[in-house]
Amino acid sequence: MDPILEVKNITKVYGEGVTAVVAVDSVTLTLNKYEVLLIMGPSGSGKTTLLSIMGCILRPTQGEVMLNGEVVSSLPEDSFPFIRKQYLGFVFQSFNLFPSLTAAENIEVVLRLKGLNRREIGLKALALLEKVGLAKRAHSYPKELSGGEQQRVAVARALAGDPSIILADEPTGNLDSKTGKEILELIRDFAEESGKAVVIVSHDPKAETLAHRIVFLEDGRLKG
Amino acid sequence: MRDNDVYSKEEFARKTVIYWTVQTGMGMAFFIMAAITILIGGTIVGQTIYASTMEHLREYGTLKAIGARNRDIYQVIFSQAGISATIGYTIGTIFILLVRGGIEKAGVSLYLSPILFIILFFIILLTCLLSAYFSVGKVRRLDPVTVFRG
């Protein structure tokens, strides 16, 4: 086992005093390279908070997040965007594509942030769209795409920066059963093909068959 | 010459300018009008950019989540301000040049030096950039975790 992301004794508390809510309570979890990890649990169990902490979007109240063996949770806030850009790719439940940009341009945003030149950006964006089977829709705007197509573009965007880890928050939440399964397979296949680790937060039972490991979260704590 | 003041051409021109701008109060009225116009223009641009920023907060949140720094997003907002300034300036300049002919026909000669246009552009640009500053504050405080909330 080769750990790429570790959370050690993570606690996240929102608010203070009598209004304090413990969203994640003393969670320790390791994500290994090439692994697809599924985090399941009921609504409000802290799954998304845990994913946000793993994705260096949220700072834990207590505990450590280690990426490639280095503690990143104690780094200054302004270093988090660089970590996200360099090592992490995100897939969101609501796709979160930029509505005024075409499918190709949505992918190009990440490549621009990575500092690639114009030629590389164009070629790579098209290659990624081809991978997700949407080369013909490169110039379509998100509103012209179906939910499944939008999520495919979102997966391509998540892969664009060549991250080590893909974090997906309820990636099938807004999709029908068949399309949801296709998206999960797409994420898993890409992860296996390019050697990426994946964390999926989902209630979707279909995800269980695709994950290498499943953990359950309840009231902010890992079960079992 | 006794009982007469004698001025050179330049001195007389300067004296005339001072008379009209200071002694008649026309200069102050014109200055106040220009200042109010800049203030109103700046407020409109500021409100427009702020409304646009609020409308696109989710997209800015997504940008932050995928690794954009605050300064990358500031660039987007200030570019919008710069584009607004350039479009506004171009329309304004065309309008000034069009009405100048009419004003001159009415007997008032309007002297518009090239340097005036340059200064005007920078005043408009500065006004737009300052107006965009309110939106920058909103984006700086935006937490990217909001993108995970539905």
Short mmCIF file of C-alpha atoms in Angstrom, two decimals:
data_model
loop_
_atom_site.label_atom_id
_atom_site.label_comp_id
_atom_site.label_asym_id
_atom_site.label_seq_id
_atom_site.Cartn_x
_atom_site.Cartn_y
_atom_site.Cartn_z
CA MET A 1 0.00 0.00 0.00
CA ASP A 2 1.26 3.40 -1.01
CA PRO A 3 -0.61 6.22 0.74
CA ILE A 4 -1.11 9.42 -1.21
CA LEU A 5 -3.56 11.24 1.08
CA GLU A 6 -3.97 10.73 4.80
CA VAL A 7 -6.27 12.40 7.27
CA LYS A 8 -5.27 11.85 10.84
CA ASN A 9 -7.69 12.32 13.70
CA ILE A 10 -9.58 15.03 11.83
CA THR A 11 -12.28 17.01 13.60
CA LYS A 12 -14.28 19.84 12.12
CA VAL A 13 -16.46 21.99 14.34
CA TYR A 14 -18.74 24.71 12.94
CA GLY A 15 -19.72 27.54 15.26
CA GLU A 16 -18.74 28.05 18.88
CA GLY A 17 -20.07 27.42 22.38
CA VAL A 18 -23.63 26.15 22.65
CA THR A 19 -24.20 26.52 18.88
CA ALA A 20 -21.14 24.43 17.98
CA VAL A 21 -21.80 21.55 15.59
CA VAL A 22 -19.30 18.75 15.15
CA ALA A 23 -19.46 17.87 11.45
CA VAL A 24 -16.51 15.47 11.41
CA ASP A 25 -15.37 13.77 14.58
CA SER A 26 -11.90 12.23 14.98
CA VAL A 27 -11.70 10.64 11.52
CA THR A 28 -8.56 8.86 10.44
CA LEU A 29 -8.45 7.66 6.84
CA THR A 30 -5.85 6.78 4.25
CA LEU A 31 -6.21 6.96 0.48
CA ASN A 32 -3.75 4.84 -1.43
CA LYS A 33 -2.44 5.39 -4.93
CA TYR A 34 -4.63 3.83 -7.66
CA GLU A 35 -7.43 3.33 -5.16
CA VAL A 36 -11.10 4.22 -5.59
CA LEU A 37 -12.44 5.02 -2.14
CA LEU A 38 -16.16 5.45 -1.58
CA ILE A 39 -17.43 7.42 1.38
CA MET A 40 -21.05 6.62 2.16
CA GLY A 41 -23.41 7.80 4.83
CA PRO A 42 -26.76 9.48 5.39
CA SER A 43 -27.37 13.17 4.66
CA GLY A 44 -25.72 15.37 7.24
CA SER A 45 -23.24 12.69 8.27
CA GLY A 46 -20.28 14.93 7.38
CA LYS A 47 -19.29 13.31 4.07
CA THR A 48 -19.00 16.53 2.13
CA THR A 49 -17.19 18.26 4.98
CA LEU A 50 -14.70 15.39 5.06
CA LEU A 51 -14.28 15.59 1.28
CA SER A 52 -13.73 19.37 1.51
CA ILE A 53 -11.03 18.81 4.11
CA MET A 54 -9.40 16.11 1.99
CA GLY A 55 -9.57 18.52 -0.96
CA CYS A 56 -7.79 21.32 0.92
CA ILE A 57 -10.87 23.49 0.57
CA LEU A 58 -11.66 23.47 4.25
CA ARG A 59 -9.23 23.55 7.15
CA PRO A 60 -9.91 21.06 9.96
CA THR A 61 -10.44 22.32 13.49
CA GLN A 62 -8.12 19.58 14.71
CA GLY A 63 -5.97 16.91 13.13
CA GLU A 64 -3.71 16.69 10.12
CA VAL A 65 -4.08 16.24 6.39
CA MET A 66 -1.04 14.75 4.68
CA LEU A 67 -0.54 14.79 0.93
CA ASN A 68 2.34 12.74 -0.48
CA GLY A 69 3.72 12.43 3.05
CA GLU A 70 3.69 16.17 3.78
CA VAL A 71 1.41 17.90 6.23
CA VAL A 72 -0.65 20.37 4.21
CA SER A 73 -3.38 21.27 6.71
CA SER A 74 -1.08 23.60 8.63
CA LEU A 75 0.17 25.45 5.55
CA PRO A 76 -0.96 29.06 5.14
CA GLU A 77 -4.37 29.58 3.51
CA ASP A 78 -2.90 31.11 0.36
CA SER A 79 -1.01 27.91 -0.47
CA PHE A 80 -4.25 25.87 -0.72
CA PRO A 81 -5.17 27.05 -4.25
CA PHE A 82 -1.77 25.88 -5.52
CA ILE A 83 -2.23 22.45 -3.89
CA ARG A 84 -5.70 22.11 -5.41
CA LYS A 85 -4.49 23.17 -8.83
CA GLN A 86 -1.46 20.91 -8.75
CA TYR A 87 -2.68 17.72 -7.13
CA LEU A 88 -6.46 17.62 -7.05
CA GLY A 89 -9.31 17.41 -9.54
CA PHE A 90 -12.93 17.99 -8.54
CA VAL A 91 -16.23 16.64 -9.83
CA PHE A 92 -19.33 18.24 -8.34
CA GLN A 93 -22.90 17.08 -7.97
CA SER A 94 -24.25 20.07 -9.94
CA PHE A 95 -21.47 19.83 -12.55
CA ASN A 96 -20.46 23.47 -11.91
CA LEU A 97 -19.52 24.15 -15.50
CA PHE A 98 -19.12 27.77 -16.54
CA PRO A 99 -22.33 28.49 -18.48
CA SER A 100 -20.86 31.20 -20.70
CA LEU A 101 -18.02 28.93 -21.89
CA THR A 102 -18.18 26.04 -24.34
CA ALA A 103 -17.31 22.48 -23.32
CA ALA A 104 -13.75 22.92 -24.63
CA GLU A 105 -13.34 26.30 -22.94
CA ASN A 106 -14.50 24.85 -19.62
CA ILE A 107 -11.59 22.43 -19.79
CA GLU A 108 -9.22 25.13 -21.02
CA VAL A 109 -9.81 27.13 -17.82
CA VAL A 110 -7.89 24.53 -15.81
CA LEU A 111 -5.13 24.34 -18.41
CA ARG A 112 -4.78 28.13 -18.39
CA LEU A 113 -4.50 28.09 -14.61
CA LYS A 114 -1.75 25.50 -15.00
CA GLY A 115 0.10 27.89 -17.29
CA LEU A 116 0.12 25.81 -20.50
CA ASN A 117 0.61 27.64 -23.79
CA ARG A 118 -2.28 28.35 -26.16
CA ARG A 119 -1.46 25.51 -28.57
CA GLU A 120 -1.10 22.90 -25.84
CA ILE A 121 -4.32 24.11 -24.23
CA GLY A 122 -6.35 23.68 -27.42
CA LEU A 123 -4.93 20.25 -28.20
CA LYS A 124 -5.26 18.89 -24.68
CA ALA A 125 -8.82 20.14 -24.24
CA LEU A 126 -9.87 18.40 -27.45
CA ALA A 127 -8.03 15.21 -26.52
CA LEU A 128 -9.84 15.12 -23.17
CA LEU A 129 -13.21 15.70 -24.80
CA GLU A 130 -12.44 12.87 -27.17
CA LYS A 131 -11.66 10.63 -24.21
CA VAL A 132 -15.05 11.30 -22.67
CA GLY A 133 -16.74 10.82 -26.05
CA LEU A 134 -17.70 14.44 -26.58
CA ALA A 135 -15.29 15.66 -29.25
CA LYS A 136 -18.24 16.63 -31.44
CA ARG A 137 -19.71 18.76 -28.66
CA ALA A 138 -16.53 20.80 -28.08
CA HIS A 139 -18.24 24.03 -29.10
CA SER A 140 -21.51 23.39 -27.32
CA TYR A 141 -22.46 25.40 -24.26
CA PRO A 142 -23.45 23.57 -21.07
CA LYS A 143 -27.14 24.44 -21.55
CA GLU A 144 -27.02 22.61 -24.90
CA LEU A 145 -25.72 19.44 -23.25
CA SER A 146 -27.64 16.78 -21.32
CA GLY A 147 -26.88 16.20 -17.63
CA GLY A 148 -24.74 13.18 -18.46
CA GLU A 149 -22.79 15.11 -21.09
CA GLN A 150 -22.24 17.99 -18.68
CA GLN A 151 -20.89 15.61 -16.08
CA ARG A 152 -18.60 14.06 -18.71
CA VAL A 153 -17.22 17.51 -19.44
CA ALA A 154 -16.80 18.01 -15.69
CA VAL A 155 -14.86 14.73 -15.45
CA ALA A 156 -12.65 15.86 -18.36
CA ARG A 157 -12.09 19.17 -16.59
CA ALA A 158 -11.16 17.36 -13.37
CA LEU A 159 -8.59 15.34 -15.31
CA ALA A 160 -7.25 18.31 -17.26
CA GLY A 161 -4.73 19.42 -14.68
CA ASP A 162 -3.36 15.85 -14.47
CA PRO A 163 -4.09 15.62 -10.75
CA SER A 164 -2.95 12.79 -8.48
CA ILE A 165 -6.35 12.58 -6.83
CA ILE A 166 -9.90 13.06 -8.08
CA LEU A 167 -12.52 14.07 -5.53
CA ALA A 168 -16.12 13.58 -6.57
CA ASP A 169 -19.02 14.86 -4.51
CA GLU A 170 -22.22 12.96 -5.32
CA PRO A 171 -21.25 12.77 -9.01
CA THR A 172 -24.43 10.86 -9.88
CA GLY A 173 -26.75 12.93 -7.69
CA ASN A 174 -28.34 14.82 -10.59
CA LEU A 175 -28.29 12.00 -13.13
CA ASP A 176 -30.58 9.13 -14.01
CA SER A 177 -29.56 5.63 -13.03
CA LYS A 178 -28.04 4.57 -16.38
CA THR A 179 -26.10 7.81 -16.92
CA GLY A 180 -24.94 7.76 -13.31
CA LYS A 181 -23.48 4.31 -13.80
CA GLU A 182 -21.70 5.46 -16.97
CA ILE A 183 -20.18 8.42 -15.15
CA LEU A 184 -18.96 6.25 -12.27
CA GLU A 185 -17.41 3.80 -14.74
CA LEU A 186 -15.81 6.69 -16.60
CA ILE A 187 -14.21 8.01 -13.42
CA ARG A 188 -13.01 4.56 -12.39
CA ASP A 189 -11.65 3.71 -15.86
CA PHE A 190 -9.71 6.97 -16.06
CA ALA A 191 -8.39 6.47 -12.56
CA GLU A 192 -7.17 2.99 -13.40
CA GLU A 193 -5.79 4.02 -16.78
CA SER A 194 -3.84 7.01 -15.52
CA GLY A 195 -3.00 5.73 -12.06
CA LYS A 196 -5.03 8.26 -10.11
CA ALA A 197 -6.62 7.84 -6.72
CA VAL A 198 -10.30 8.67 -6.42
CA VAL A 199 -12.51 9.63 -3.51
CA ILE A 200 -16.24 9.47 -4.21
CA VAL A 201 -18.87 10.69 -1.80
CA SER A 202 -22.20 9.13 -2.67
CA HIS A 203 -25.41 7.52 -1.47
CA ASP A 204 -25.65 5.73 -4.79
CA PRO A 205 -25.57 1.92 -4.36
CA LYS A 206 -24.12 1.62 -7.90
CA ALA A 207 -20.93 3.20 -6.65
CA GLU A 208 -20.41 0.30 -4.23
CA THR A 209 -19.67 -2.12 -7.05
CA LEU A 210 -17.01 0.15 -8.54
CA ALA A 211 -15.11 1.13 -5.41
CA HIS A 212 -12.08 -0.72 -4.12
CA ARG A 213 -12.93 0.25 -0.56
CA ILE A 214 -16.01 1.65 1.15
CA VAL A 215 -16.16 3.57 4.42
CA PHE A 216 -19.33 4.63 6.22
CA LEU A 217 -19.72 7.90 8.01
CA GLU A 218 -22.41 8.55 10.57
CA ASP A 219 -22.73 11.64 12.74
CA GLY A 220 -19.25 12.63 11.62
CA ARG A 221 -17.64 9.38 12.72
CA LEU A 222 -16.38 6.44 10.71
CA LYS A 223 -18.36 3.26 11.30
CA GLY A 224 -17.01 -0.26 11.26
CA MET B 1 -0.48 104.19 -22.39
CA ARG B 2 -2.17 106.11 -19.61
CA ASP B 3 -5.46 104.62 -18.20
CA ASN B 4 -4.98 101.49 -20.26
CA ASP B 5 -3.63 98.05 -19.39
CA VAL B 6 -1.50 96.42 -21.96
CA TYR B 7 -1.21 92.64 -22.16
CA SER B 8 0.58 90.27 -24.39
CA LYS B 9 -1.58 87.73 -26.26
CA GLU B 10 -0.70 84.97 -23.77
CA GLU B 11 -1.35 87.16 -20.73
CA PHE B 12 -4.73 88.23 -22.04
CA ALA B 13 -5.70 84.66 -22.80
CA ARG B 14 -4.73 83.59 -19.27
CA LYS B 15 -6.63 86.50 -17.75
CA THR B 16 -9.71 85.65 -19.77
CA VAL B 17 -9.56 82.01 -18.69
CA ILE B 18 -9.25 83.05 -15.04
CA TYR B 19 -12.13 85.49 -15.40
CA TRP B 20 -14.52 82.91 -16.84
CA THR B 21 -13.50 80.02 -14.68
CA VAL B 22 -13.05 81.73 -11.32
CA GLN B 23 -14.72 85.13 -11.24
CA THR B 24 -17.95 84.21 -13.01
CA GLY B 25 -18.29 80.90 -11.12
CA MET B 26 -18.67 79.05 -14.41
CA GLY B 27 -15.51 77.10 -13.82
CA MET B 28 -16.66 75.87 -10.43
CA ALA B 29 -20.10 74.95 -11.80
CA PHE B 30 -18.44 73.04 -14.63
CA PHE B 31 -16.04 71.33 -12.22
CA ILE B 32 -18.85 70.30 -9.87
CA MET B 33 -20.88 69.00 -12.82
CA ALA B 34 -17.90 66.96 -14.04
CA ALA B 35 -17.23 65.60 -10.52
CA ILE B 36 -20.89 64.59 -10.08
CA THR B 37 -20.88 62.96 -13.51
CA ILE B 38 -17.79 60.92 -12.59
CA LEU B 39 -19.37 59.96 -9.27
CA ILE B 40 -22.62 58.86 -10.92
CA GLY B 41 -20.76 57.05 -13.70
CA GLY B 42 -18.53 55.30 -11.16
CA THR B 43 -21.52 54.28 -9.06
CA ILE B 44 -23.33 52.84 -12.08
CA VAL B 45 -20.26 50.90 -13.22
CA GLY B 46 -19.61 49.73 -9.65
CA GLN B 47 -23.20 48.55 -9.20
CA THR B 48 -23.20 46.82 -12.58
CA ILE B 49 -19.96 44.96 -11.86
CA TYR B 50 -21.12 44.15 -8.33
CA ALA B 51 -24.43 42.76 -9.64
CA SER B 52 -22.53 40.73 -12.24
CA THR B 53 -20.16 39.41 -9.54
CA MET B 54 -23.07 38.42 -7.28
CA GLU B 55 -24.72 36.68 -10.20
CA HIS B 56 -21.55 34.71 -10.91
CA LEU B 57 -20.48 33.97 -7.33
CA ARG B 58 -20.96 30.24 -7.83
CA GLU B 59 -18.64 30.33 -10.84
CA TYR B 60 -16.04 32.29 -8.91
CA GLY B 61 -16.40 29.70 -6.13
CA THR B 62 -15.81 26.93 -8.67
CA LEU B 63 -12.76 28.76 -10.00
CA LYS B 64 -11.40 29.01 -6.47
CA ALA B 65 -12.11 25.32 -5.82
CA ILE B 66 -10.23 24.21 -8.92
CA GLY B 67 -7.18 26.20 -7.92
CA ALA B 68 -7.58 29.80 -9.04
CA ARG B 69 -5.97 32.30 -6.69
CA ASN B 70 -7.81 35.42 -5.61
CA ARG B 71 -5.58 37.44 -7.90
CA ASP B 72 -6.62 35.32 -10.92
CA ILE B 73 -10.23 36.25 -10.19
CA TYR B 74 -9.37 39.90 -9.54
CA GLN B 75 -7.94 39.90 -13.05
CA VAL B 76 -11.31 38.81 -14.42
CA ILE B 77 -13.16 41.53 -12.50
CA PHE B 78 -10.70 44.29 -13.32
CA SER B 79 -10.72 43.21 -16.98
CA GLN B 80 -14.51 43.69 -16.96
CA ALA B 81 -13.96 47.16 -15.49
CA GLY B 82 -11.32 47.92 -18.14
CA ILE B 83 -13.61 46.77 -20.95
CA SER B 84 -16.48 48.87 -19.52
CA ALA B 85 -14.15 51.88 -19.36
CA THR B 86 -12.96 51.43 -22.94
CA ILE B 87 -16.47 50.97 -24.35
CA GLY B 88 -17.81 53.91 -22.31
CA TYR B 89 -14.91 56.12 -23.34
CA THR B 90 -15.30 55.23 -27.03
CA ILE B 91 -19.04 55.96 -27.03
CA GLY B 92 -18.46 59.19 -25.07
CA THR B 93 -15.72 60.36 -27.40
CA ILE B 94 -17.82 59.70 -30.51
CA PHE B 95 -20.69 61.60 -28.87
CA ILE B 96 -18.43 64.58 -28.01
CA LEU B 97 -17.07 64.73 -31.56
CA LEU B 98 -20.57 64.58 -33.01
CA VAL B 99 -22.00 67.34 -30.82
CA ARG B 100 -18.95 69.55 -31.24
CA GLY B 101 -20.07 70.44 -34.77
CA GLY B 102 -23.48 71.54 -33.48
CA ILE B 103 -21.98 73.58 -30.65
CA GLU B 104 -19.64 75.34 -33.04
CA LYS B 105 -22.55 76.16 -35.33
CA ALA B 106 -24.18 77.85 -32.33
CA GLY B 107 -21.15 80.11 -32.10
CA VAL B 108 -19.14 78.47 -29.30
CA SER B 109 -15.74 77.27 -30.30
CA LEU B 110 -14.83 74.06 -28.50
CA TYR B 111 -11.13 73.32 -28.22
CA LEU B 112 -10.45 69.66 -27.48
CA SER B 113 -6.77 68.90 -27.24
CA PRO B 114 -5.47 65.34 -27.75
CA ILE B 115 -4.04 65.42 -24.22
CA LEU B 116 -7.56 66.07 -22.90
CA PHE B 117 -8.74 62.82 -24.48
CA ILE B 118 -5.84 60.93 -22.95
CA ILE B 119 -6.48 62.38 -19.48
CA LEU B 120 -10.19 61.66 -19.88
CA PHE B 121 -9.49 58.03 -20.70
CA PHE B 122 -7.38 57.57 -17.59
CA ILE B 123 -9.98 59.29 -15.40
CA ILE B 124 -12.67 56.95 -16.75
CA LEU B 125 -10.42 53.92 -16.40
CA LEU B 126 -9.50 54.83 -12.82
CA THR B 127 -13.15 55.44 -11.96
CA CYS B 128 -14.12 52.00 -13.32
CA LEU B 129 -11.25 50.22 -11.58
CA LEU B 130 -12.07 51.87 -8.25
CA SER B 131 -15.73 50.97 -8.73
CA ALA B 132 -14.78 47.33 -9.28
CA TYR B 133 -12.99 47.27 -5.95
CA PHE B 134 -16.25 46.52 -4.05
CA SER B 135 -16.65 43.31 -6.05
CA VAL B 136 -13.07 42.31 -5.31
CA GLY B 137 -13.83 42.39 -1.57
CA LYS B 138 -16.80 40.10 -2.09
CA VAL B 139 -14.73 37.58 -4.04
CA ARG B 140 -11.86 37.71 -1.54
CA ARG B 141 -14.23 36.65 1.24
CA LEU B 142 -15.90 33.97 -0.90
CA ASP B 143 -15.35 30.51 0.54
CA PRO B 144 -14.86 27.86 -2.18
CA VAL B 145 -16.59 25.31 0.04
CA THR B 146 -19.89 26.86 -1.11
CA VAL B 147 -19.56 24.95 -4.41
CA PHE B 148 -20.27 21.70 -2.57
CA ARG B 149 -23.60 22.99 -1.30
CA GLY B 150 -25.98 21.89 -4.02
#
